[in-house]
mmCIF file of N, CA and C in Angstrom:
data_model
loop_
_atom_site.group_PDB
_atom_site.id
_atom_site.type_symbol
_atom_site.label_atom_id
_atom_site.label_comp_id
_atom_site.label_asym_id
_atom_site.label_seq_id
_atom_site.Cartn_x
_atom_site.Cartn_y
_atom_site.Cartn_z
ATOM 1 N N MET A 1 -81.622 -10.022 55.766
ATOM 2 C CA MET A 1 -80.574 -9.402 56.551
ATOM 3 C C MET A 1 -80.366 -10.266 57.771
ATOM 4 N N PRO A 2 -79.115 -10.534 58.157
ATOM 5 C CA PRO A 2 -78.842 -11.349 59.365
ATOM 6 C C PRO A 2 -79.390 -10.623 60.604
ATOM 7 N N ARG A 3 -79.830 -11.457 61.565
ATOM 8 C CA ARG A 3 -80.364 -10.868 62.810
ATOM 9 C C ARG A 3 -79.255 -10.669 63.792
ATOM 10 N N LYS A 4 -79.435 -9.715 64.685
ATOM 11 C CA LYS A 4 -78.486 -9.493 65.758
ATOM 12 C C LYS A 4 -78.700 -10.542 66.796
ATOM 13 N N GLU A 5 -77.666 -11.001 67.416
ATOM 14 C CA GLU A 5 -77.730 -11.964 68.495
ATOM 15 C C GLU A 5 -77.732 -11.226 69.818
ATOM 16 N N ARG A 6 -78.209 -11.939 70.842
ATOM 17 C CA ARG A 6 -78.213 -11.399 72.237
ATOM 18 C C ARG A 6 -76.804 -11.085 72.671
ATOM 19 N N PRO A 7 -76.690 -9.979 73.431
ATOM 20 C CA PRO A 7 -75.340 -9.654 73.967
ATOM 21 C C PRO A 7 -74.770 -10.803 74.766
ATOM 22 N N GLY A 8 -73.458 -11.041 74.629
ATOM 23 C CA GLY A 8 -72.794 -12.080 75.358
ATOM 24 C C GLY A 8 -72.875 -13.471 74.736
ATOM 25 N N ARG A 9 -73.732 -13.639 73.798
ATOM 26 C CA ARG A 9 -73.840 -14.938 73.117
ATOM 27 C C ARG A 9 -72.878 -14.975 71.909
ATOM 28 N N ARG A 10 -72.080 -16.034 71.851
ATOM 29 C CA ARG A 10 -71.156 -16.207 70.721
ATOM 30 C C ARG A 10 -71.641 -17.327 69.836
ATOM 31 N N LEU A 11 -71.420 -17.167 68.561
ATOM 32 C CA LEU A 11 -71.761 -18.195 67.563
ATOM 33 C C LEU A 11 -70.482 -18.816 67.090
ATOM 34 N N ARG A 12 -70.522 -20.122 66.878
ATOM 35 C CA ARG A 12 -69.312 -20.787 66.338
ATOM 36 C C ARG A 12 -69.246 -20.585 64.860
ATOM 37 N N LEU A 13 -68.070 -20.471 64.352
ATOM 38 C CA LEU A 13 -67.890 -20.437 62.910
ATOM 39 C C LEU A 13 -67.734 -21.844 62.429
ATOM 40 N N GLY A 14 -68.500 -22.219 61.423
ATOM 41 C CA GLY A 14 -68.425 -23.600 60.879
ATOM 42 C C GLY A 14 -67.643 -23.580 59.573
ATOM 43 N N PHE A 15 -66.824 -24.574 59.369
ATOM 44 C CA PHE A 15 -66.024 -24.685 58.170
ATOM 45 C C PHE A 15 -66.920 -25.041 57.018
ATOM 46 N N ARG A 16 -66.821 -24.331 55.925
ATOM 47 C CA ARG A 16 -67.651 -24.593 54.741
ATOM 48 C C ARG A 16 -66.825 -25.313 53.698
ATOM 49 N N SER A 17 -65.802 -24.660 53.185
ATOM 50 C CA SER A 17 -64.948 -25.353 52.228
ATOM 51 C C SER A 17 -63.762 -24.418 51.897
ATOM 52 N N ALA A 18 -62.663 -25.037 51.481
ATOM 53 C CA ALA A 18 -61.528 -24.249 50.967
ATOM 54 C C ALA A 18 -61.788 -23.815 49.547
ATOM 55 N N GLN A 19 -61.321 -22.627 49.174
ATOM 56 C CA GLN A 19 -61.374 -22.144 47.823
ATOM 57 C C GLN A 19 -60.111 -21.315 47.626
ATOM 58 N N ALA A 20 -59.247 -21.767 46.726
ATOM 59 C CA ALA A 20 -58.002 -21.098 46.556
ATOM 60 C C ALA A 20 -57.476 -21.267 45.111
ATOM 61 N N GLY A 21 -56.731 -20.276 44.629
ATOM 62 C CA GLY A 21 -56.058 -20.394 43.381
ATOM 63 C C GLY A 21 -54.703 -21.026 43.594
ATOM 64 N N LEU A 22 -54.209 -21.771 42.591
ATOM 65 C CA LEU A 22 -52.877 -22.376 42.622
ATOM 66 C C LEU A 22 -52.018 -21.612 41.601
ATOM 67 N N PHE A 23 -50.870 -21.120 42.079
ATOM 68 C CA PHE A 23 -50.007 -20.334 41.233
ATOM 69 C C PHE A 23 -48.624 -20.934 41.139
ATOM 70 N N ASP A 24 -47.970 -20.806 39.982
ATOM 71 C CA ASP A 24 -46.607 -21.293 39.820
ATOM 72 C C ASP A 24 -45.634 -20.263 40.370
ATOM 73 N N GLY A 25 -44.376 -20.525 40.282
ATOM 74 C CA GLY A 25 -43.347 -19.654 40.811
ATOM 75 C C GLY A 25 -43.257 -18.284 40.157
ATOM 76 N N ASN A 26 -43.899 -18.122 39.002
ATOM 77 C CA ASN A 26 -43.913 -16.837 38.290
ATOM 78 C C ASN A 26 -45.228 -16.044 38.551
ATOM 79 N N GLY A 27 -46.087 -16.627 39.412
ATOM 80 C CA GLY A 27 -47.350 -15.939 39.728
ATOM 81 C C GLY A 27 -48.439 -16.224 38.756
ATOM 82 N N LYS A 28 -48.293 -17.165 37.804
ATOM 83 C CA LYS A 28 -49.340 -17.498 36.877
ATOM 84 C C LYS A 28 -50.276 -18.535 37.477
ATOM 85 N N GLN A 29 -51.560 -18.311 37.411
ATOM 86 C CA GLN A 29 -52.513 -19.303 37.934
ATOM 87 C C GLN A 29 -52.548 -20.558 37.078
ATOM 88 N N VAL A 30 -52.283 -21.730 37.716
ATOM 89 C CA VAL A 30 -52.202 -22.978 37.007
ATOM 90 C C VAL A 30 -53.281 -23.969 37.451
ATOM 91 N N GLY A 31 -54.147 -23.545 38.367
ATOM 92 C CA GLY A 31 -55.190 -24.420 38.855
ATOM 93 C C GLY A 31 -55.925 -23.776 40.018
ATOM 94 N N LYS A 32 -56.754 -24.674 40.619
ATOM 95 C CA LYS A 32 -57.537 -24.228 41.783
ATOM 96 C C LYS A 32 -57.669 -25.364 42.812
ATOM 97 N N HIS A 33 -57.945 -24.967 44.026
ATOM 98 C CA HIS A 33 -58.097 -25.887 45.124
ATOM 99 C C HIS A 33 -59.461 -25.630 45.755
ATOM 100 N N TYR A 34 -60.220 -26.684 46.052
ATOM 101 C CA TYR A 34 -61.574 -26.504 46.601
ATOM 102 C C TYR A 34 -61.954 -27.713 47.388
ATOM 103 N N ALA A 35 -63.181 -27.758 47.895
ATOM 104 C CA ALA A 35 -63.725 -28.804 48.781
ATOM 105 C C ALA A 35 -63.416 -30.183 48.227
ATOM 106 N N GLY A 36 -63.193 -31.109 49.067
ATOM 107 C CA GLY A 36 -62.905 -32.508 48.695
ATOM 108 C C GLY A 36 -61.961 -33.146 49.699
ATOM 109 N N PRO A 37 -60.726 -32.682 49.960
ATOM 110 C CA PRO A 37 -60.077 -31.573 49.225
ATOM 111 C C PRO A 37 -59.712 -31.990 47.785
ATOM 112 N N SER A 38 -59.881 -31.068 46.878
ATOM 113 C CA SER A 38 -59.596 -31.326 45.455
ATOM 114 C C SER A 38 -58.681 -30.257 44.920
ATOM 115 N N TRP A 39 -57.868 -30.670 43.932
ATOM 116 C CA TRP A 39 -56.985 -29.770 43.172
ATOM 117 C C TRP A 39 -57.291 -30.047 41.693
ATOM 118 N N GLU A 40 -57.489 -28.962 40.947
ATOM 119 C CA GLU A 40 -57.782 -29.113 39.530
ATOM 120 C C GLU A 40 -56.858 -28.173 38.756
ATOM 121 N N ALA A 41 -56.165 -28.761 37.757
ATOM 122 C CA ALA A 41 -55.285 -27.976 36.900
ATOM 123 C C ALA A 41 -56.058 -27.343 35.774
ATOM 124 N N THR A 42 -55.505 -26.339 35.128
ATOM 125 C CA THR A 42 -56.149 -25.691 34.024
ATOM 126 C C THR A 42 -56.318 -26.604 32.810
ATOM 127 N N ASP A 43 -55.584 -27.735 32.809
ATOM 128 C CA ASP A 43 -55.733 -28.701 31.705
ATOM 129 C C ASP A 43 -56.885 -29.696 31.968
ATOM 130 N N GLY A 44 -57.599 -29.551 33.104
ATOM 131 C CA GLY A 44 -58.762 -30.388 33.407
ATOM 132 C C GLY A 44 -58.417 -31.599 34.261
ATOM 133 N N SER A 45 -57.134 -31.895 34.500
ATOM 134 C CA SER A 45 -56.797 -33.035 35.358
ATOM 135 C C SER A 45 -57.127 -32.606 36.753
ATOM 136 N N LYS A 46 -57.466 -33.607 37.601
ATOM 137 C CA LYS A 46 -57.952 -33.325 38.969
ATOM 138 C C LYS A 46 -57.566 -34.454 39.905
ATOM 139 N N ILE A 47 -57.289 -34.112 41.141
ATOM 140 C CA ILE A 47 -57.021 -35.127 42.199
ATOM 141 C C ILE A 47 -57.886 -34.781 43.412
ATOM 142 N N VAL A 48 -58.188 -35.833 44.137
ATOM 143 C CA VAL A 48 -58.934 -35.725 45.434
ATOM 144 C C VAL A 48 -58.037 -36.266 46.516
ATOM 145 N N GLY A 49 -57.851 -35.559 47.575
ATOM 146 C CA GLY A 49 -56.923 -35.970 48.653
ATOM 147 C C GLY A 49 -57.640 -36.542 49.860
ATOM 148 N N LYS A 50 -56.878 -37.370 50.599
ATOM 149 C CA LYS A 50 -57.339 -37.903 51.869
ATOM 150 C C LYS A 50 -56.159 -37.716 52.854
ATOM 151 N N VAL A 51 -56.475 -37.142 54.007
ATOM 152 C CA VAL A 51 -55.384 -36.820 54.994
ATOM 153 C C VAL A 51 -54.787 -38.115 55.508
ATOM 154 N N LYS A 52 -53.444 -38.203 55.398
ATOM 155 C CA LYS A 52 -52.728 -39.333 56.010
ATOM 156 C C LYS A 52 -52.055 -38.916 57.301
ATOM 157 N N GLN A 53 -51.521 -37.703 57.368
ATOM 158 C CA GLN A 53 -50.874 -37.151 58.556
ATOM 159 C C GLN A 53 -51.173 -35.687 58.690
ATOM 160 N N SER A 54 -51.241 -35.183 59.893
ATOM 161 C CA SER A 54 -51.443 -33.804 60.168
ATOM 162 C C SER A 54 -50.499 -33.381 61.310
ATOM 163 N N ALA A 55 -49.978 -32.178 61.197
ATOM 164 C CA ALA A 55 -49.072 -31.644 62.245
ATOM 165 C C ALA A 55 -49.408 -30.187 62.475
ATOM 166 N N ALA A 56 -49.350 -29.773 63.723
ATOM 167 C CA ALA A 56 -49.588 -28.375 64.027
ATOM 168 C C ALA A 56 -48.621 -27.508 63.327
ATOM 169 N N ALA A 57 -49.057 -26.390 62.813
ATOM 170 C CA ALA A 57 -48.173 -25.435 62.166
ATOM 171 C C ALA A 57 -47.299 -24.707 63.177
ATOM 172 N N PRO A 58 -46.070 -24.435 62.894
ATOM 173 C CA PRO A 58 -45.242 -23.718 63.853
ATOM 174 C C PRO A 58 -45.693 -22.289 64.118
ATOM 175 N N ALA A 59 -46.405 -21.665 63.149
ATOM 176 C CA ALA A 59 -46.856 -20.293 63.296
ATOM 177 C C ALA A 59 -48.213 -20.271 64.031
ATOM 178 N N THR A 60 -48.374 -19.371 64.984
ATOM 179 C CA THR A 60 -49.633 -19.199 65.691
ATOM 180 C C THR A 60 -50.701 -18.713 64.691
ATOM 181 N N GLY A 61 -51.888 -19.306 64.804
ATOM 182 C CA GLY A 61 -52.990 -18.873 63.931
ATOM 183 C C GLY A 61 -52.965 -19.440 62.525
ATOM 184 N N ALA A 62 -52.094 -20.423 62.295
ATOM 185 C CA ALA A 62 -51.994 -21.034 60.981
ATOM 186 C C ALA A 62 -52.596 -22.408 61.018
ATOM 187 N N ILE A 63 -53.242 -22.762 59.870
ATOM 188 C CA ILE A 63 -53.842 -24.109 59.739
ATOM 189 C C ILE A 63 -52.748 -25.154 59.704
ATOM 190 N N PRO A 64 -53.081 -26.395 60.031
ATOM 191 C CA PRO A 64 -52.057 -27.465 60.171
ATOM 192 C C PRO A 64 -51.368 -27.774 58.818
ATOM 193 N N TRP A 65 -50.179 -28.324 58.944
ATOM 194 C CA TRP A 65 -49.421 -28.864 57.811
ATOM 195 C C TRP A 65 -49.989 -30.251 57.564
ATOM 196 N N LEU A 66 -50.139 -30.663 56.338
ATOM 197 C CA LEU A 66 -50.740 -31.921 55.993
ATOM 198 C C LEU A 66 -49.952 -32.740 54.995
ATOM 199 N N LEU A 67 -50.107 -34.078 55.138
ATOM 200 C CA LEU A 67 -49.666 -34.998 54.079
ATOM 201 C C LEU A 67 -50.904 -35.760 53.654
ATOM 202 N N LEU A 68 -51.237 -35.678 52.349
ATOM 203 C CA LEU A 68 -52.460 -36.261 51.851
ATOM 204 C C LEU A 68 -52.143 -37.306 50.766
ATOM 205 N N GLU A 69 -52.919 -38.366 50.796
ATOM 206 C CA GLU A 69 -52.889 -39.349 49.673
ATOM 207 C C GLU A 69 -53.763 -38.777 48.582
ATOM 208 N N ALA A 70 -53.367 -38.885 47.339
ATOM 209 C CA ALA A 70 -54.101 -38.286 46.235
ATOM 210 C C ALA A 70 -54.517 -39.382 45.229
ATOM 211 N N LYS A 71 -55.748 -39.247 44.775
ATOM 212 C CA LYS A 71 -56.314 -40.143 43.706
ATOM 213 C C LYS A 71 -56.759 -39.294 42.547
ATOM 214 N N SER A 72 -56.435 -39.720 41.314
ATOM 215 C CA SER A 72 -56.876 -39.003 40.157
ATOM 216 C C SER A 72 -58.373 -39.134 40.004
ATOM 217 N N ALA A 73 -59.049 -37.974 39.673
ATOM 218 C CA ALA A 73 -60.464 -37.972 39.519
ATOM 219 C C ALA A 73 -60.866 -37.127 38.306
ATOM 220 N N GLY A 74 -59.956 -36.960 37.396
ATOM 221 C CA GLY A 74 -60.263 -36.140 36.213
ATOM 222 C C GLY A 74 -59.573 -36.756 35.007
ATOM 223 N N LYS A 75 -59.490 -35.956 33.977
ATOM 224 C CA LYS A 75 -58.869 -36.457 32.762
ATOM 225 C C LYS A 75 -57.327 -36.457 32.877
ATOM 226 N N ASP A 76 -56.686 -37.060 31.910
ATOM 227 C CA ASP A 76 -55.224 -37.172 31.904
ATOM 228 C C ASP A 76 -54.614 -35.791 31.805
ATOM 229 N N GLY A 77 -53.561 -35.522 32.602
ATOM 230 C CA GLY A 77 -52.926 -34.236 32.575
ATOM 231 C C GLY A 77 -51.919 -34.108 33.668
ATOM 232 N N VAL A 78 -51.555 -32.865 34.022
ATOM 233 C CA VAL A 78 -50.511 -32.601 34.988
ATOM 234 C C VAL A 78 -50.753 -33.215 36.373
ATOM 235 N N PHE A 79 -52.030 -33.341 36.836
ATOM 236 C CA PHE A 79 -52.278 -33.913 38.150
ATOM 237 C C PHE A 79 -52.563 -35.396 38.112
ATOM 238 N N SER A 80 -52.759 -36.003 36.961
ATOM 239 C CA SER A 80 -53.274 -37.379 36.875
ATOM 240 C C SER A 80 -52.322 -38.436 37.457
ATOM 241 N N ARG A 81 -51.036 -38.147 37.577
ATOM 242 C CA ARG A 81 -50.069 -39.102 38.144
ATOM 243 C C ARG A 81 -49.626 -38.759 39.545
ATOM 244 N N VAL A 82 -50.252 -37.716 40.139
ATOM 245 C CA VAL A 82 -49.886 -37.306 41.516
ATOM 246 C C VAL A 82 -50.427 -38.356 42.478
ATOM 247 N N THR A 83 -49.578 -38.783 43.405
ATOM 248 C CA THR A 83 -49.967 -39.798 44.410
ATOM 249 C C THR A 83 -50.054 -39.237 45.844
ATOM 250 N N SER A 84 -49.411 -38.116 46.067
ATOM 251 C CA SER A 84 -49.531 -37.446 47.405
ATOM 252 C C SER A 84 -49.306 -35.963 47.284
ATOM 253 N N VAL A 85 -49.821 -35.243 48.259
ATOM 254 C CA VAL A 85 -49.714 -33.785 48.312
ATOM 255 C C VAL A 85 -49.307 -33.445 49.721
ATOM 256 N N GLN A 86 -48.380 -32.514 49.805
ATOM 257 C CA GLN A 86 -47.905 -32.009 51.101
ATOM 258 C C GLN A 86 -48.225 -30.515 51.172
ATOM 259 N N ARG A 87 -48.889 -30.104 52.280
ATOM 260 C CA ARG A 87 -49.158 -28.683 52.534
ATOM 261 C C ARG A 87 -48.312 -28.208 53.703
ATOM 262 N N VAL A 88 -47.443 -27.230 53.471
ATOM 263 C CA VAL A 88 -46.527 -26.733 54.465
ATOM 264 C C VAL A 88 -46.465 -25.201 54.403
ATOM 265 N N ALA A 89 -45.732 -24.608 55.311
ATOM 266 C CA ALA A 89 -45.502 -23.159 55.353
ATOM 267 C C ALA A 89 -46.817 -22.379 55.372
ATOM 268 N N THR A 90 -47.802 -22.867 56.158
ATOM 269 C CA THR A 90 -49.083 -22.220 56.212
ATOM 270 C C THR A 90 -49.017 -20.939 57.062
ATOM 271 N N VAL A 91 -49.784 -19.988 56.616
ATOM 272 C CA VAL A 91 -49.937 -18.665 57.325
ATOM 273 C C VAL A 91 -51.408 -18.341 57.341
ATOM 274 N N GLY A 92 -51.994 -18.159 58.506
ATOM 275 C CA GLY A 92 -53.399 -17.826 58.597
ATOM 276 C C GLY A 92 -54.331 -19.002 58.430
ATOM 277 N N GLY A 93 -55.602 -18.692 58.189
ATOM 278 C CA GLY A 93 -56.583 -19.726 57.934
ATOM 279 C C GLY A 93 -57.372 -20.237 59.140
ATOM 280 N N VAL A 94 -56.987 -19.838 60.343
ATOM 281 C CA VAL A 94 -57.699 -20.293 61.563
ATOM 282 C C VAL A 94 -58.787 -19.255 61.926
ATOM 283 N N ALA A 95 -59.965 -19.748 62.186
ATOM 284 C CA ALA A 95 -61.108 -18.870 62.533
ATOM 285 C C ALA A 95 -60.760 -18.132 63.854
ATOM 286 N N PRO A 96 -61.329 -16.936 64.000
ATOM 287 C CA PRO A 96 -61.105 -16.157 65.240
ATOM 288 C C PRO A 96 -61.615 -16.934 66.451
ATOM 289 N N PRO A 97 -60.927 -16.877 67.568
ATOM 290 C CA PRO A 97 -61.279 -17.629 68.792
ATOM 291 C C PRO A 97 -62.592 -17.163 69.378
ATOM 292 N N ASN A 98 -63.017 -15.970 69.120
ATOM 293 C CA ASN A 98 -64.221 -15.443 69.763
ATOM 294 C C ASN A 98 -65.470 -15.687 68.930
ATOM 295 N N GLY A 99 -65.364 -16.463 67.879
ATOM 296 C CA GLY A 99 -66.520 -16.787 67.059
ATOM 297 C C GLY A 99 -67.038 -15.563 66.273
ATOM 298 N N CYS A 100 -68.320 -15.587 65.992
ATOM 299 C CA CYS A 100 -68.953 -14.526 65.155
ATOM 300 C C CYS A 100 -70.102 -13.945 65.962
ATOM 301 N N PRO A 101 -70.238 -12.575 66.021
ATOM 302 C CA PRO A 101 -71.292 -11.965 66.827
ATOM 303 C C PRO A 101 -72.630 -11.967 66.114
ATOM 304 N N LEU A 102 -72.697 -12.202 64.818
ATOM 305 C CA LEU A 102 -73.938 -12.168 64.062
ATOM 306 C C LEU A 102 -74.219 -13.461 63.290
ATOM 307 N N ALA A 103 -75.448 -13.867 63.331
ATOM 308 C CA ALA A 103 -75.852 -15.098 62.610
ATOM 309 C C ALA A 103 -76.040 -14.776 61.133
ATOM 310 N N GLY A 104 -75.759 -15.723 60.269
ATOM 311 C CA GLY A 104 -76.061 -15.615 58.863
ATOM 312 C C GLY A 104 -74.928 -15.000 57.992
ATOM 313 N N TYR A 105 -73.877 -14.569 58.553
ATOM 314 C CA TYR A 105 -72.808 -13.994 57.809
ATOM 315 C C TYR A 105 -71.800 -15.076 57.325
ATOM 316 N N ARG A 106 -71.282 -14.879 56.154
ATOM 317 C CA ARG A 106 -70.223 -15.774 55.648
ATOM 318 C C ARG A 106 -68.915 -15.039 55.845
ATOM 319 N N VAL A 107 -67.993 -15.671 56.530
ATOM 320 C CA VAL A 107 -66.694 -15.098 56.793
ATOM 321 C C VAL A 107 -65.601 -15.889 56.082
ATOM 322 N N GLU A 108 -64.791 -15.231 55.281
ATOM 323 C CA GLU A 108 -63.682 -15.921 54.630
ATOM 324 C C GLU A 108 -62.403 -15.618 55.420
ATOM 325 N N ILE A 109 -61.694 -16.702 55.760
ATOM 326 C CA ILE A 109 -60.446 -16.583 56.516
ATOM 327 C C ILE A 109 -59.300 -16.834 55.563
ATOM 328 N N PRO A 110 -58.526 -15.771 55.218
ATOM 329 C CA PRO A 110 -57.467 -15.959 54.247
ATOM 330 C C PRO A 110 -56.301 -16.806 54.817
ATOM 331 N N TYR A 111 -55.652 -17.502 53.922
ATOM 332 C CA TYR A 111 -54.425 -18.223 54.262
ATOM 333 C C TYR A 111 -53.542 -18.350 53.060
ATOM 334 N N THR A 112 -52.285 -18.643 53.324
ATOM 335 C CA THR A 112 -51.352 -19.006 52.254
ATOM 336 C C THR A 112 -50.669 -20.280 52.665
ATOM 337 N N ALA A 113 -50.204 -21.029 51.728
ATOM 338 C CA ALA A 113 -49.491 -22.293 51.974
ATOM 339 C C ALA A 113 -48.686 -22.654 50.749
ATOM 340 N N ASP A 114 -47.667 -23.463 50.965
ATOM 341 C CA ASP A 114 -46.927 -24.089 49.877
ATOM 342 C C ASP A 114 -47.419 -25.520 49.736
ATOM 343 N N TYR A 115 -47.800 -25.874 48.524
ATOM 344 C CA TYR A 115 -48.249 -27.243 48.222
ATOM 345 C C TYR A 115 -47.210 -27.919 47.346
ATOM 346 N N TYR A 116 -46.825 -29.147 47.748
ATOM 347 C CA TYR A 116 -45.907 -29.923 46.961
ATOM 348 C C TYR A 116 -46.692 -31.166 46.459
ATOM 349 N N PHE A 117 -46.552 -31.460 45.182
ATOM 350 C CA PHE A 117 -47.255 -32.565 44.530
ATOM 351 C C PHE A 117 -46.203 -33.607 44.158
ATOM 352 N N PHE A 118 -46.446 -34.849 44.580
ATOM 353 C CA PHE A 118 -45.472 -35.959 44.367
ATOM 354 C C PHE A 118 -46.094 -36.998 43.490
ATOM 355 N N THR A 119 -45.254 -37.630 42.643
ATOM 356 C CA THR A 119 -45.662 -38.720 41.780
ATOM 357 C C THR A 119 -44.817 -39.933 42.086
ATOM 358 N N ALA A 120 -45.340 -41.103 41.745
ATOM 359 C CA ALA A 120 -44.519 -42.350 41.896
ATOM 360 C C ALA A 120 -43.449 -42.371 40.804
ATOM 361 N N LYS A 121 -42.343 -43.032 41.066
ATOM 362 C CA LYS A 121 -41.268 -43.116 40.045
ATOM 363 C C LYS A 121 -41.708 -43.913 38.874
#
């Protein structure tokens, strides 16, 4: 069981990793997003991203908008030809400014975003 911290002492929240489902326009899950950052389609194709540019989100409390370079890291499929990923329209995802009052707890911070996947011509 996590221990109680001394009154007035704040603990920082540390980023662990992203974990999210990827859904198409009809609400069907077509893949997942996780640490790396990585995106994996249900067909087994996978890409790993590297941040090229970051911009503050216009919404307060939202994680930044990103442009990422993508490299294929899985088998041939829907993601294997993706060269870049753009994350926009983010809502949420920023840790509370006051930290966490108890040590040892895992806190999940929900967010939503639109991801656009680009391929070379």
